[in-house]
Amino acid sequence: GAGVSQSPRYKVAKRGQDVALRCDPISGHVSLFWYQQALGQGPEFLTYFQNEAQLDKSGLPSDRFFAERPEGSVSTLKIQRTQQEDSAVYLCASSPRESALSNQPQHFGDGTRLSIL
Amino acid sequence: AQKVTQAQTEISVVEKEDVTLDCVYETRDTTYYLFWYKQPPSGELVFLIRRNSFDEQNEISGRYSWNFQKSTSSFNFTITASQVVDSAVYFCALGFREFYFGSGTKLNVKP
């Protein structure tokens, strides 16, 4: 497709379960970002990939969060032993080239709304 | 540290009114980028504008205009003759490799 695609659109899980969220970036985009957006807040950075390399994971809130992009295209964000505070919208974004400074607009997907019961 | 402040949580206007959304940022870097994004109810963040720290020229695009003032660390966004379709949450962001977003301003345009 033309845009960033995320699946599932909605995910409901019980506390303690593991979840996996998928992101298909725009074809050819080198950079991929994950953000977490709590209700009523702006997105907060989680992690960044340049191709398959995870160059920054400083925003991941705990070691229960894990992200990968093994072939430099599709990325998966995994959350283990989910907690209620993990409930949020998880946004994926991509941009066309690597950059130490983000002068390119990031293209965002519609997000995955995660609800932990 | 990088920080973006959008002090207006929610604004309501009547259609055809002009409205300005405020954005104030903090950074110690001399080179940076500023962005505005629109988030309609569908949830997708839609890119509106990018401005680099060396370009203080204001920009107008149709009914949208942006006022970048480095001296006050502000990057305000004005919608002229607002329309109902402008109703959304608007985010200002400070861009480095990753983005630092403000908390957003919800704009309600009533017919």
mmCIF file of C-alpha atoms in Angstrom:
data_model
loop_
_atom_site.group_PDB
_atom_site.id
_atom_site.type_symbol
_atom_site.label_atom_id
_atom_site.label_comp_id
_atom_site.label_asym_id
_atom_site.label_seq_id
_atom_site.Cartn_x
_atom_site.Cartn_y
_atom_site.Cartn_z
ATOM 1 C CA GLY A 1 0.000 0.000 0.000
ATOM 2 C CA ALA A 2 0.895 3.639 -0.197
ATOM 3 C CA GLY A 3 0.999 4.347 3.511
ATOM 4 C CA VAL A 4 2.245 2.856 6.766
ATOM 5 C CA SER A 5 0.089 -0.096 7.708
ATOM 6 C CA GLN A 6 -0.389 -1.348 11.252
ATOM 7 C CA SER A 7 -2.165 -4.418 12.512
ATOM 8 C CA PRO A 8 -4.231 -5.233 14.358
ATOM 9 C CA ARG A 9 -6.202 -2.016 14.512
ATOM 10 C CA TYR A 10 -7.502 -2.948 17.958
ATOM 11 C CA LYS A 11 -6.175 -5.434 20.468
ATOM 12 C CA VAL A 12 -7.692 -6.450 23.778
ATOM 13 C CA ALA A 13 -5.672 -8.651 26.102
ATOM 14 C CA LYS A 14 -5.849 -9.798 29.684
ATOM 15 C CA ARG A 15 -3.223 -8.607 32.102
ATOM 16 C CA GLY A 16 -0.248 -10.908 31.964
ATOM 17 C CA GLN A 17 -0.679 -11.957 28.357
ATOM 18 C CA ASP A 18 1.913 -11.282 25.668
ATOM 19 C CA VAL A 19 0.977 -9.222 22.613
ATOM 20 C CA ALA A 20 2.614 -8.544 19.252
ATOM 21 C CA LEU A 21 1.928 -5.474 17.132
ATOM 22 C CA ARG A 22 2.907 -5.298 13.491
ATOM 23 C CA CYS A 23 4.057 -2.400 11.338
ATOM 24 C CA ASP A 24 4.508 -2.394 7.557
ATOM 25 C CA PRO A 25 6.360 0.803 6.655
ATOM 26 C CA ILE A 26 6.223 2.542 3.314
ATOM 27 C CA SER A 27 8.219 0.504 0.828
ATOM 28 C CA GLY A 28 11.831 1.569 0.689
ATOM 29 C CA HIS A 29 11.739 3.656 3.825
ATOM 30 C CA VAL A 30 14.931 3.229 5.778
ATOM 31 C CA SER A 31 13.924 4.640 9.133
ATOM 32 C CA LEU A 32 11.201 3.192 11.321
ATOM 33 C CA PHE A 33 9.958 4.510 14.633
ATOM 34 C CA TRP A 34 7.592 3.279 17.318
ATOM 35 C CA TYR A 35 5.685 5.670 19.563
ATOM 36 C CA GLN A 36 3.285 5.170 22.450
ATOM 37 C CA GLN A 37 0.344 7.555 22.744
ATOM 38 C CA ALA A 38 -1.592 7.558 25.988
ATOM 39 C CA LEU A 39 -5.122 8.928 26.031
ATOM 40 C CA GLY A 40 -5.110 12.714 25.750
ATOM 41 C CA GLN A 41 -1.362 12.917 25.289
ATOM 42 C CA GLY A 42 1.062 13.352 22.458
ATOM 43 C CA PRO A 43 3.017 10.410 21.112
ATOM 44 C CA GLU A 44 6.141 9.445 23.032
ATOM 45 C CA PHE A 45 9.153 7.895 21.373
ATOM 46 C CA LEU A 46 9.865 4.241 22.075
ATOM 47 C CA THR A 47 12.479 3.001 19.631
ATOM 48 C CA TYR A 48 14.134 3.626 16.269
ATOM 49 C CA PHE A 49 15.405 1.363 13.499
ATOM 50 C CA GLN A 50 17.634 2.189 10.592
ATOM 51 C CA ASN A 51 17.078 -0.716 8.237
ATOM 52 C CA GLU A 52 17.373 -3.811 10.464
ATOM 53 C CA ALA A 53 19.519 -2.144 13.102
ATOM 54 C CA GLN A 54 17.846 -0.936 16.268
ATOM 55 C CA LEU A 55 19.852 2.212 16.906
ATOM 56 C CA ASP A 56 17.905 3.597 19.824
ATOM 57 C CA LYS A 57 15.646 1.870 22.313
ATOM 58 C CA SER A 58 15.934 4.432 25.052
ATOM 59 C CA GLY A 59 12.202 5.102 25.087
ATOM 60 C CA LEU A 60 11.112 1.552 25.839
ATOM 61 C CA PRO A 61 9.509 1.758 29.292
ATOM 62 C CA SER A 62 10.662 -1.603 30.585
ATOM 63 C CA ASP A 63 12.357 -4.828 29.589
ATOM 64 C CA ARG A 64 8.906 -6.241 28.880
ATOM 65 C CA PHE A 65 8.957 -4.261 25.638
ATOM 66 C CA PHE A 66 10.878 -5.649 22.709
ATOM 67 C CA ALA A 67 10.998 -4.566 19.062
ATOM 68 C CA GLU A 68 12.561 -6.117 16.007
ATOM 69 C CA ARG A 69 12.896 -5.494 12.288
ATOM 70 C CA PRO A 70 14.857 -8.527 11.112
ATOM 71 C CA GLU A 71 14.831 -7.865 7.370
ATOM 72 C CA GLY A 72 14.747 -4.107 7.449
ATOM 73 C CA SER A 73 11.132 -3.790 6.418
ATOM 74 C CA VAL A 74 8.300 -5.100 8.613
ATOM 75 C CA SER A 75 8.683 -4.453 12.323
ATOM 76 C CA THR A 76 7.074 -6.075 15.336
ATOM 77 C CA LEU A 77 6.649 -4.552 18.774
ATOM 78 C CA LYS A 78 6.187 -7.187 21.441
ATOM 79 C CA ILE A 79 4.985 -6.592 24.953
ATOM 80 C CA GLN A 80 5.390 -9.407 27.437
ATOM 81 C CA ARG A 81 3.361 -9.889 30.608
ATOM 82 C CA THR A 82 1.162 -6.931 29.804
ATOM 83 C CA GLN A 83 0.069 -4.527 32.521
ATOM 84 C CA GLN A 84 -2.874 -2.144 32.596
ATOM 85 C CA GLU A 85 -0.554 0.837 32.193
ATOM 86 C CA ASP A 86 0.451 -0.550 28.792
ATOM 87 C CA SER A 87 -2.986 0.426 27.475
ATOM 88 C CA ALA A 88 -2.385 3.051 24.794
ATOM 89 C CA VAL A 89 -2.270 3.593 21.057
ATOM 90 C CA TYR A 90 0.978 2.356 19.550
ATOM 91 C CA LEU A 91 1.993 4.309 16.479
ATOM 92 C CA CYS A 92 4.506 3.319 13.870
ATOM 93 C CA ALA A 93 6.169 5.842 11.582
ATOM 94 C CA SER A 94 8.640 5.619 8.742
ATOM 95 C CA SER A 95 10.750 8.077 6.814
ATOM 96 C CA PRO A 96 12.607 7.668 3.562
ATOM 97 C CA ARG A 97 16.207 7.856 4.569
ATOM 98 C CA GLU A 98 18.561 7.576 7.437
ATOM 99 C CA SER A 99 19.330 10.779 9.161
ATOM 100 C CA ALA A 100 21.084 11.760 12.301
ATOM 101 C CA LEU A 101 18.723 14.664 12.324
ATOM 102 C CA SER A 102 15.120 14.192 11.396
ATOM 103 C CA ASN A 103 14.638 16.672 8.597
ATOM 104 C CA GLN A 104 12.165 14.423 6.892
ATOM 105 C CA PRO A 105 8.539 14.291 7.920
ATOM 106 C CA GLN A 106 7.661 10.987 9.430
ATOM 107 C CA HIS A 107 4.719 9.166 7.895
ATOM 108 C CA PHE A 108 2.492 7.619 10.527
ATOM 109 C CA GLY A 109 0.188 4.638 10.483
ATOM 110 C CA ASP A 110 -3.276 4.622 12.041
ATOM 111 C CA GLY A 111 -1.936 2.912 15.138
ATOM 112 C CA THR A 112 -2.924 -0.100 17.184
ATOM 113 C CA ARG A 113 -5.208 0.637 20.120
ATOM 114 C CA LEU A 114 -4.189 -1.746 22.905
ATOM 115 C CA SER A 115 -6.469 -2.291 25.870
ATOM 116 C CA ILE A 116 -5.313 -4.386 28.801
ATOM 117 C CA LEU A 117 -8.094 -5.690 31.026
ATOM 118 C CA ALA B 1 16.407 18.366 27.245
ATOM 119 C CA GLN B 2 13.878 18.692 24.477
ATOM 120 C CA LYS B 3 10.373 19.767 25.341
ATOM 121 C CA VAL B 4 7.302 21.010 23.516
ATOM 122 C CA THR B 5 4.481 22.804 25.291
ATOM 123 C CA GLN B 6 1.020 23.311 23.881
ATOM 124 C CA ALA B 7 -0.736 25.202 26.631
ATOM 125 C CA GLN B 8 -4.160 25.186 24.990
ATOM 126 C CA THR B 9 -5.805 21.865 25.760
ATOM 127 C CA GLU B 10 -8.990 22.536 23.838
ATOM 128 C CA ILE B 11 -10.326 25.393 21.718
ATOM 129 C CA SER B 12 -13.842 25.839 20.378
ATOM 130 C CA VAL B 13 -14.676 28.270 17.601
ATOM 131 C CA VAL B 14 -17.542 28.883 15.270
ATOM 132 C CA GLU B 15 -17.035 28.194 11.598
ATOM 133 C CA LYS B 16 -15.315 30.998 9.672
ATOM 134 C CA GLU B 17 -13.526 32.307 12.731
ATOM 135 C CA ASP B 18 -9.743 32.507 12.721
ATOM 136 C CA VAL B 19 -7.922 30.472 15.348
ATOM 137 C CA THR B 20 -4.292 30.315 16.489
ATOM 138 C CA LEU B 21 -2.743 27.284 18.108
ATOM 139 C CA ASP B 22 0.271 28.009 20.278
ATOM 140 C CA CYS B 23 3.470 26.004 20.476
ATOM 141 C CA VAL B 24 6.511 26.740 22.628
ATOM 142 C CA TYR B 25 9.584 24.555 22.570
ATOM 143 C CA GLU B 26 12.776 24.088 24.532
ATOM 144 C CA THR B 27 16.070 22.855 23.188
ATOM 145 C CA ARG B 28 19.747 23.545 23.653
ATOM 146 C CA ASP B 29 20.582 22.593 20.100
ATOM 147 C CA THR B 30 21.119 25.182 17.406
ATOM 148 C CA THR B 31 19.937 22.910 14.603
ATOM 149 C CA TYR B 32 16.523 21.354 14.861
ATOM 150 C CA TYR B 33 13.273 20.945 13.002
ATOM 151 C CA LEU B 34 9.739 21.837 13.951
ATOM 152 C CA PHE B 35 6.612 20.147 12.676
ATOM 153 C CA TRP B 36 2.864 20.377 12.935
ATOM 154 C CA TYR B 37 0.697 17.306 12.599
ATOM 155 C CA LYS B 38 -3.078 16.932 12.512
ATOM 156 C CA GLN B 39 -4.744 13.935 14.134
ATOM 157 C CA PRO B 40 -8.372 13.466 13.065
ATOM 158 C CA PRO B 41 -10.644 11.069 14.955
ATOM 159 C CA SER B 42 -9.442 8.215 12.749
ATOM 160 C CA GLY B 43 -6.131 8.426 14.614
ATOM 161 C CA GLU B 44 -3.624 8.851 11.821
ATOM 162 C CA LEU B 45 -1.124 11.675 12.207
ATOM 163 C CA VAL B 46 -1.160 13.828 9.096
ATOM 164 C CA PHE B 47 1.913 15.909 8.309
ATOM 165 C CA LEU B 48 1.186 19.623 7.807
ATOM 166 C CA ILE B 49 4.480 21.489 7.808
ATOM 167 C CA ARG B 50 8.208 21.292 8.529
ATOM 168 C CA ARG B 51 10.407 24.214 9.435
ATOM 169 C CA ASN B 52 14.137 24.173 10.164
ATOM 170 C CA SER B 53 15.745 26.284 12.835
ATOM 171 C CA PHE B 54 17.586 28.469 10.352
ATOM 172 C CA ASP B 55 14.517 29.527 8.446
ATOM 173 C CA GLU B 56 12.351 31.984 10.312
ATOM 174 C CA GLN B 57 10.364 32.987 7.271
ATOM 175 C CA ASN B 58 6.680 32.605 7.920
ATOM 176 C CA GLU B 59 4.742 30.361 5.635
ATOM 177 C CA ILE B 60 1.227 30.403 4.274
ATOM 178 C CA SER B 61 -0.516 27.493 2.650
ATOM 179 C CA GLY B 62 -4.100 28.207 1.750
ATOM 180 C CA ARG B 63 -5.986 28.853 4.994
ATOM 181 C CA TYR B 64 -3.016 27.725 7.083
ATOM 182 C CA SER B 65 -0.145 29.913 8.198
ATOM 183 C CA TRP B 66 2.749 29.422 10.567
ATOM 184 C CA ASN B 67 4.674 31.974 12.605
ATOM 185 C CA PHE B 68 8.132 30.819 13.706
ATOM 186 C CA GLN B 69 9.889 33.106 16.178
ATOM 187 C CA LYS B 70 13.208 31.792 17.377
ATOM 188 C CA SER B 71 13.603 34.616 19.893
ATOM 189 C CA THR B 72 10.585 33.370 21.835
ATOM 190 C CA SER B 73 10.986 29.680 20.891
ATOM 191 C CA SER B 74 7.513 29.640 19.447
ATOM 192 C CA PHE B 75 6.011 28.066 16.345
ATOM 193 C CA ASN B 76 2.372 29.071 16.237
ATOM 194 C CA PHE B 77 -0.208 27.828 13.751
ATOM 195 C CA THR B 78 -3.137 29.897 12.497
ATOM 196 C CA ILE B 79 -6.163 28.632 10.624
ATOM 197 C CA THR B 80 -8.044 31.374 8.795
ATOM 198 C CA ALA B 81 -11.766 31.059 8.171
ATOM 199 C CA SER B 82 -11.988 27.761 10.028
ATOM 200 C CA GLN B 83 -14.181 24.955 8.750
ATOM 201 C CA VAL B 84 -15.855 22.027 10.472
ATOM 202 C CA VAL B 85 -13.411 19.670 8.741
ATOM 203 C CA ASP B 86 -10.594 21.364 10.631
ATOM 204 C CA SER B 87 -11.848 19.763 13.838
ATOM 205 C CA ALA B 88 -9.051 17.511 15.097
ATOM 206 C CA VAL B 89 -6.221 17.362 17.564
ATOM 207 C CA TYR B 90 -3.169 19.279 16.424
ATOM 208 C CA PHE B 91 0.318 18.390 17.572
ATOM 209 C CA CYS B 92 3.462 20.441 17.445
ATOM 210 C CA ALA B 93 6.693 18.426 17.393
ATOM 211 C CA LEU B 94 10.378 19.120 17.769
ATOM 212 C CA GLY B 95 12.372 16.884 15.472
ATOM 213 C CA PHE B 96 15.724 15.361 15.971
ATOM 214 C CA ARG B 97 16.137 11.746 14.970
ATOM 215 C CA GLU B 98 12.973 11.004 16.859
ATOM 216 C CA PHE B 99 10.198 13.479 17.476
ATOM 217 C CA TYR B 100 9.221 15.160 20.719
ATOM 218 C CA PHE B 101 5.537 15.954 20.669
ATOM 219 C CA GLY B 102 3.485 18.398 22.658
ATOM 220 C CA SER B 103 0.356 17.175 24.382
ATOM 221 C CA GLY B 104 -1.833 18.473 21.585
ATOM 222 C CA THR B 105 -4.615 21.025 21.189
ATOM 223 C CA LYS B 106 -8.088 19.764 20.427
ATOM 224 C CA LEU B 107 -9.840 22.097 18.012
ATOM 225 C CA ASN B 108 -13.622 22.025 17.789
ATOM 226 C CA VAL B 109 -15.100 23.985 14.914
ATOM 227 C CA LYS B 110 -18.842 24.327 15.237
ATOM 228 C CA PRO B 111 -21.131 25.074 12.289
#
